JSON list of C-alpha atoms in Angstrom, two decimals:
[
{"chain": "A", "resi": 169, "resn": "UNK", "atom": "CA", "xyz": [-27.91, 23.64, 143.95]},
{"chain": "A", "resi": 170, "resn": "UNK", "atom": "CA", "xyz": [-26.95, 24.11, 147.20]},
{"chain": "A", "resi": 171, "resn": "UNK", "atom": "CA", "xyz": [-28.62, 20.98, 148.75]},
{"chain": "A", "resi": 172, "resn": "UNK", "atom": "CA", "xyz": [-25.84, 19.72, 150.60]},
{"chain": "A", "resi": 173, "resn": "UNK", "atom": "CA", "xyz": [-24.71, 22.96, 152.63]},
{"chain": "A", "resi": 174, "resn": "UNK", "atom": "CA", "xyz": [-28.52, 23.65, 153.73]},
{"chain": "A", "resi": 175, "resn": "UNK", "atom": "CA", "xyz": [-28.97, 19.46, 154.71]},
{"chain": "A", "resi": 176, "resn": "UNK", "atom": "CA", "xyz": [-26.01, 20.43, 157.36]},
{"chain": "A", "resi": 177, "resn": "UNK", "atom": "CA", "xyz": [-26.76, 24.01, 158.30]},
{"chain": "A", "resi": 178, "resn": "UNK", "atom": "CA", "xyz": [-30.60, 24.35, 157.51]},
{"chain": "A", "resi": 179, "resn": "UNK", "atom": "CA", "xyz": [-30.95, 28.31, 158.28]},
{"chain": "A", "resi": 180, "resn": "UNK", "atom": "CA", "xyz": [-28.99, 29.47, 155.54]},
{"chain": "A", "resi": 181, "resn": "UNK", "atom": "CA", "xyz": [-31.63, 28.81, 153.11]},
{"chain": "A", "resi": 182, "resn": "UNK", "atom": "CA", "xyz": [-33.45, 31.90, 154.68]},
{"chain": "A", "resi": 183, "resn": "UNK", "atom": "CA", "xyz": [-30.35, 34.30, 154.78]},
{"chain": "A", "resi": 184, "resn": "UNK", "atom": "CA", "xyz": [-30.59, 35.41, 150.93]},
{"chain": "A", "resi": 185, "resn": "UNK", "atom": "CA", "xyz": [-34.51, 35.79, 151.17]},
{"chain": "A", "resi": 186, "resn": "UNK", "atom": "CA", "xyz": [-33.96, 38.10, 154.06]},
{"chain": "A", "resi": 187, "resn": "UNK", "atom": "CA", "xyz": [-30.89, 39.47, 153.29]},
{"chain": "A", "resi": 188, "resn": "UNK", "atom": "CA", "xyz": [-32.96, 40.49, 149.79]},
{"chain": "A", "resi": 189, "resn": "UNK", "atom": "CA", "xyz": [-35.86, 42.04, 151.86]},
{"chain": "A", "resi": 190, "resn": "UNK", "atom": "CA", "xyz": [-33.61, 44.27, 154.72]},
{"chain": "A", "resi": 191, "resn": "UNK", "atom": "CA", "xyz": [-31.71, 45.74, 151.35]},
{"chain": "A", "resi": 192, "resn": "UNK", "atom": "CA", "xyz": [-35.30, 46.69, 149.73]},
{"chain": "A", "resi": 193, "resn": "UNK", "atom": "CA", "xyz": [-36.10, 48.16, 152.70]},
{"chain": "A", "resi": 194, "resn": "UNK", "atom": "CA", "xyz": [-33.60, 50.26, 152.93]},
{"chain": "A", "resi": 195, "resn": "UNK", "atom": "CA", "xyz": [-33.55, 51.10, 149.80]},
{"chain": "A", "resi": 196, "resn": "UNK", "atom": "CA", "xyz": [-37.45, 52.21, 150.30]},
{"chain": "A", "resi": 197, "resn": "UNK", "atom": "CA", "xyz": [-36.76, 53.98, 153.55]},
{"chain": "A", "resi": 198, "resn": "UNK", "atom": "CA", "xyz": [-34.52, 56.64, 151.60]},
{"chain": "A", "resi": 199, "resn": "UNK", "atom": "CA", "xyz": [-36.44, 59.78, 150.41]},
{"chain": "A", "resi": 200, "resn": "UNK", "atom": "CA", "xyz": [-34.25, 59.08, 147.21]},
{"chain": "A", "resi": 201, "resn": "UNK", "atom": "CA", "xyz": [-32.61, 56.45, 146.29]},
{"chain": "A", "resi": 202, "resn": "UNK", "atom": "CA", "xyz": [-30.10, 57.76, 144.26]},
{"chain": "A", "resi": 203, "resn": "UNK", "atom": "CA", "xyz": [-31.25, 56.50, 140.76]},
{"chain": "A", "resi": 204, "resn": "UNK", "atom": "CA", "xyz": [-33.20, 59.99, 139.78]},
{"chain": "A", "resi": 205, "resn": "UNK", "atom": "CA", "xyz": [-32.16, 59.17, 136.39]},
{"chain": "A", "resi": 206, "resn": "UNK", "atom": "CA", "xyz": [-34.22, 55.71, 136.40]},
{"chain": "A", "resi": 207, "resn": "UNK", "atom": "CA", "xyz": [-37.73, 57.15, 134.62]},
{"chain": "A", "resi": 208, "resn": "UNK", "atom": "CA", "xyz": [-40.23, 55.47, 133.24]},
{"chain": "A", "resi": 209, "resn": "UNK", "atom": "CA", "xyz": [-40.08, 52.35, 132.05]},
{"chain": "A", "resi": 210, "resn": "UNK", "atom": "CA", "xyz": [-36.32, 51.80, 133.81]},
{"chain": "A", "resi": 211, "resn": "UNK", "atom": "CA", "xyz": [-37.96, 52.20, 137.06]},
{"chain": "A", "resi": 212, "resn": "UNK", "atom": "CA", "xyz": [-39.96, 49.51, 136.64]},
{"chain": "A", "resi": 213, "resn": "UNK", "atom": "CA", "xyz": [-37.12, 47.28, 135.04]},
{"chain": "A", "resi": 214, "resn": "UNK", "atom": "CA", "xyz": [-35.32, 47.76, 137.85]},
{"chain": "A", "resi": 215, "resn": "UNK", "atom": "CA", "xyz": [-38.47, 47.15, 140.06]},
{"chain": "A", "resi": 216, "resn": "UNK", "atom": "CA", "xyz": [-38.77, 43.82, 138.54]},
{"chain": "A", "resi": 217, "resn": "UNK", "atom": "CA", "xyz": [-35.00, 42.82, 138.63]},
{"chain": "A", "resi": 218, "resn": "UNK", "atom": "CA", "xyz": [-35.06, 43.43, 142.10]},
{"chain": "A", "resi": 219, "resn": "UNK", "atom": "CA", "xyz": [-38.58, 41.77, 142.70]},
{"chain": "A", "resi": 220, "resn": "UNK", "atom": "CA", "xyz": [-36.81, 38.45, 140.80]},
{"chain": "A", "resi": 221, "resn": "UNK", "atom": "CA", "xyz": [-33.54, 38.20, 143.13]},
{"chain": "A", "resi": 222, "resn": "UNK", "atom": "CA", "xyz": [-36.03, 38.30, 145.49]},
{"chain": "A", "resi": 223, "resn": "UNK", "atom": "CA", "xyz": [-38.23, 35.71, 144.87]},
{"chain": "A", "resi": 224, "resn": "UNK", "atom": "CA", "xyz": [-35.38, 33.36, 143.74]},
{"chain": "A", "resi": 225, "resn": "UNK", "atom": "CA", "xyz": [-33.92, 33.50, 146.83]},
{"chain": "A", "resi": 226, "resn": "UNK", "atom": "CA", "xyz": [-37.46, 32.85, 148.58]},
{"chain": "A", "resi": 227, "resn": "UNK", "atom": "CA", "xyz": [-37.84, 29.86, 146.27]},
{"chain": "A", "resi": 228, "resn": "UNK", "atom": "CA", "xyz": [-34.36, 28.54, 148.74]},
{"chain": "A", "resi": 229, "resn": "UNK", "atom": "CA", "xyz": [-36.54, 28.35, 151.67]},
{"chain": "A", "resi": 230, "resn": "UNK", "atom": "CA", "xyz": [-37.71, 24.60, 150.69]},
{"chain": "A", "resi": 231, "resn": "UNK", "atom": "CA", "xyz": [-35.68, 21.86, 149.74]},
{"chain": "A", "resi": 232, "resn": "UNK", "atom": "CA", "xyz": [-35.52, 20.75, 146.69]},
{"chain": "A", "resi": 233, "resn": "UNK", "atom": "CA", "xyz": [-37.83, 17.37, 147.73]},
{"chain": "A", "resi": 234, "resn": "UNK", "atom": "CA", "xyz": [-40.48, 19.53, 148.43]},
{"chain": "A", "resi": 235, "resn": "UNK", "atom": "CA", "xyz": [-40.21, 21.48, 145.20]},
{"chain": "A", "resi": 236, "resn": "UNK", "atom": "CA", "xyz": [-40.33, 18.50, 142.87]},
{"chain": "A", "resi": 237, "resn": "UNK", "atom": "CA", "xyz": [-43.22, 16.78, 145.47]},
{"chain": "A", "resi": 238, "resn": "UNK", "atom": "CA", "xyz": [-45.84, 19.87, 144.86]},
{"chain": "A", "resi": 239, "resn": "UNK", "atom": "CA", "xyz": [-43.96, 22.32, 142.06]},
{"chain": "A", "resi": 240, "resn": "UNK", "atom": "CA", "xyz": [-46.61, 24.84, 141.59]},
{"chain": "A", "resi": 241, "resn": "UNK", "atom": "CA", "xyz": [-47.83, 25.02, 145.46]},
{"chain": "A", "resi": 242, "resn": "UNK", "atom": "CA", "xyz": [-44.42, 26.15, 146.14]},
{"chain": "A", "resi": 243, "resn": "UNK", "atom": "CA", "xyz": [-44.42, 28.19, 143.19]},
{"chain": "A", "resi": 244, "resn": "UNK", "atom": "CA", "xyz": [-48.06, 29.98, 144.47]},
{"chain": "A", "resi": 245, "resn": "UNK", "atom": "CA", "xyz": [-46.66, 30.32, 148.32]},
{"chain": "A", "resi": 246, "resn": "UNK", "atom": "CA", "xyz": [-43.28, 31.64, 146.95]},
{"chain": "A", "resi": 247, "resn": "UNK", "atom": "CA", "xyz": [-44.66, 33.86, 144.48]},
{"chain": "A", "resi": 248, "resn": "UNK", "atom": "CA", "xyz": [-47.57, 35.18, 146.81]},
{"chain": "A", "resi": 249, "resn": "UNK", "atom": "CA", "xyz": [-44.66, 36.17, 149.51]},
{"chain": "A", "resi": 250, "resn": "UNK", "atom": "CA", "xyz": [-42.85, 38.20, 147.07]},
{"chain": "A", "resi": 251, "resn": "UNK", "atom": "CA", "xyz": [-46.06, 40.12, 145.43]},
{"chain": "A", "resi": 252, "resn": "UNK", "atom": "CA", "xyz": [-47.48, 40.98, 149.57]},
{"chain": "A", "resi": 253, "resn": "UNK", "atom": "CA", "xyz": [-43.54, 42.00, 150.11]},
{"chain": "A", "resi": 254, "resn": "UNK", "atom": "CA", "xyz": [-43.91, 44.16, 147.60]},
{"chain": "A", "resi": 255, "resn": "UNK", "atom": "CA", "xyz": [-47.38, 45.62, 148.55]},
{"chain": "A", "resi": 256, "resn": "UNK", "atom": "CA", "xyz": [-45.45, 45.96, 152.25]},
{"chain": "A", "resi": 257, "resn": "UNK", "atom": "CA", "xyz": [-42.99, 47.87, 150.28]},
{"chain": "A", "resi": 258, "resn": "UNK", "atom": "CA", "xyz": [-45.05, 50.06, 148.33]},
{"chain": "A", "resi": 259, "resn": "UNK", "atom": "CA", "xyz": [-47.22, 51.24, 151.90]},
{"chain": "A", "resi": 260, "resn": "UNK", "atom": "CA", "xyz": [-43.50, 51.76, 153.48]},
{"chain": "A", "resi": 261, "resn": "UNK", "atom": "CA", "xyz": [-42.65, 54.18, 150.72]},
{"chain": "A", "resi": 262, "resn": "UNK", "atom": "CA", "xyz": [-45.85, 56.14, 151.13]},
{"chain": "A", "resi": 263, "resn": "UNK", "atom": "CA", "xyz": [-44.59, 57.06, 155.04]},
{"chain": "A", "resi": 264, "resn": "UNK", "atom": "CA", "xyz": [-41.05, 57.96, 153.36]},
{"chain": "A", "resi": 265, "resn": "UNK", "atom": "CA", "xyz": [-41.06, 61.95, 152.33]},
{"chain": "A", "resi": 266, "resn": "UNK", "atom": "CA", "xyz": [-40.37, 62.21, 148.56]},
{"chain": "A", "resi": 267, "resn": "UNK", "atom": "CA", "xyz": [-41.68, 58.82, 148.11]},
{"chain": "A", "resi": 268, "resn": "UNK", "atom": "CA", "xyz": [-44.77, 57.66, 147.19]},
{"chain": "A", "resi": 269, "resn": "UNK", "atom": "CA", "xyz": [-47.20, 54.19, 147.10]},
{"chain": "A", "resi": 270, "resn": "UNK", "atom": "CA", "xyz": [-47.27, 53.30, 143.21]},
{"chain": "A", "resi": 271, "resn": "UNK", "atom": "CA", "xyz": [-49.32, 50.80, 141.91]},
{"chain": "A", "resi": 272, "resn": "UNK", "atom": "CA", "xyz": [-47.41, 50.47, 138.92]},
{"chain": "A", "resi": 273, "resn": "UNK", "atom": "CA", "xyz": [-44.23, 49.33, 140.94]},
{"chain": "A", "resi": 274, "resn": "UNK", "atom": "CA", "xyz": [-46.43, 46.53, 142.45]},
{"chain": "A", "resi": 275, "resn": "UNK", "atom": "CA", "xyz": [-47.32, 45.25, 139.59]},
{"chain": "A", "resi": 276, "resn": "UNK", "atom": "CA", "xyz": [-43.47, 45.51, 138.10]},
{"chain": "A", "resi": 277, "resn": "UNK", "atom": "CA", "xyz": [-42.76, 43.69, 141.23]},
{"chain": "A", "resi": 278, "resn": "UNK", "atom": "CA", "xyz": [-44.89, 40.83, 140.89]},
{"chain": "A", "resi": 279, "resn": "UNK", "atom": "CA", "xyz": [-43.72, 40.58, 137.48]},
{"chain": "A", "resi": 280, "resn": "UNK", "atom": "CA", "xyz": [-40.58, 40.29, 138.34]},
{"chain": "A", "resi": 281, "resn": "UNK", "atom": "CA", "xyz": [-41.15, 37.83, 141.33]},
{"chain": "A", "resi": 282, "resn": "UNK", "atom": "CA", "xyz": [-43.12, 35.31, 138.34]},
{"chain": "A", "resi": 283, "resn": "UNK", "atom": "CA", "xyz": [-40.30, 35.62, 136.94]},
{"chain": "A", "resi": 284, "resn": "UNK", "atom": "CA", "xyz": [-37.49, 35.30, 139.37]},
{"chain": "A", "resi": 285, "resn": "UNK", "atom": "CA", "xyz": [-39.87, 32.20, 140.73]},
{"chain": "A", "resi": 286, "resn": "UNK", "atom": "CA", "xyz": [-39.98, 30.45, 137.28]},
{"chain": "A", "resi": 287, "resn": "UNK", "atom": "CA", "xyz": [-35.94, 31.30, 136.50]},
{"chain": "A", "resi": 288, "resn": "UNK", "atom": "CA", "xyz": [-35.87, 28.83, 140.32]},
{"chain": "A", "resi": 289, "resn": "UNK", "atom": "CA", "xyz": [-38.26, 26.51, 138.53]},
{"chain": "A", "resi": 290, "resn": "UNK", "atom": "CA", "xyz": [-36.67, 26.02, 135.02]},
{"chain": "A", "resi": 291, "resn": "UNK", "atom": "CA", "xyz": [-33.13, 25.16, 137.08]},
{"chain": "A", "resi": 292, "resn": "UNK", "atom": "CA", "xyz": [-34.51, 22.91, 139.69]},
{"chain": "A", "resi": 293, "resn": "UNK", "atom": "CA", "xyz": [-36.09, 20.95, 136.97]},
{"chain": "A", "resi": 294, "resn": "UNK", "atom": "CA", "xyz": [-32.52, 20.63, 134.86]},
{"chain": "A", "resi": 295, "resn": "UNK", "atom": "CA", "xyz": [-30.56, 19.72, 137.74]},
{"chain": "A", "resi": 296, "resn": "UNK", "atom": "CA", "xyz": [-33.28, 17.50, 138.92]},
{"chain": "A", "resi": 297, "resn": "UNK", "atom": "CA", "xyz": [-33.19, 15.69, 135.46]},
{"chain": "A", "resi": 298, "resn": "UNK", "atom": "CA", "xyz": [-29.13, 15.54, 135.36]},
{"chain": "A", "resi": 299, "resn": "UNK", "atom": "CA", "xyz": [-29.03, 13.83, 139.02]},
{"chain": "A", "resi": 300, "resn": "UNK", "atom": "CA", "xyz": [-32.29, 11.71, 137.85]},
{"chain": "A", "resi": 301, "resn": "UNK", "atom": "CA", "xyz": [-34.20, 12.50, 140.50]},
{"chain": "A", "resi": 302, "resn": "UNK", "atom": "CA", "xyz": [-37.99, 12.14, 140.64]},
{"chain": "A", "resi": 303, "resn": "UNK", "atom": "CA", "xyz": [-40.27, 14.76, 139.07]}
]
């Protein structure tokens, strides 16, 4: 994808991963977060959506060698990161006033991360089979 740009500057593969994380936090630091009108199940949707971005952008942190070398070790670690972030996130909203820890948005997270992880997969895979490179 973009194999080239992180081969020269390395340390932009974490920028969207943590970029990803500071905006959850925030967004889990506010006693509201302005979407009152997101009740169940659209919480959780957007729980999940959020939870993907995330964990595709995670899944940037290795190169695309390593990725085809050990596919679902990188898929475990990346997914893992995502699903902890998200118990991190859930214990951060219980210290927030309004807010509380919900197991139910952990669980919509780690959905979402499986799913944000395996959207990574599926496209490494095609691009690795249009530049015939080894899987």
């Amino acid at each position: 994808m973009f194999e080239k740009i992180f081969e020269k500057y390395p340390f932009f593969r974490v920028i969207p991963g943590v970029l990803m994380m500071a905006i959850l936090f925030r967004l889990s630091a506010s006693p509201t977060t302005g979407a009152g009108w997101l009740v169940p199940p659209f919480d959780k949707i957007a729980h999940g959506t959020a939870y993907a971005v995330l964990a595709f952008c995670l899944s940037l942190w290795w190169n695309q060698a390593k990725w085809l070398k050990k596919k679902w070790l990188w898929f475990v670690v990346t997914l893992a990161i995502a699903s902890l972030y998200g118990v991190s996130d859930e214990f951060h909203q219980s210290f927030v006033p309004g807010r509380c820890m919900d197991v139910f948005d952990w669980v919509a997270d780690t959905i979402g991360a499986l799913v944000g992880v395996s959207a990574y997969c599926i496209a490494l895979v095609k691009i690795a089979k249009k530049d015939n490179l080894s899987l």
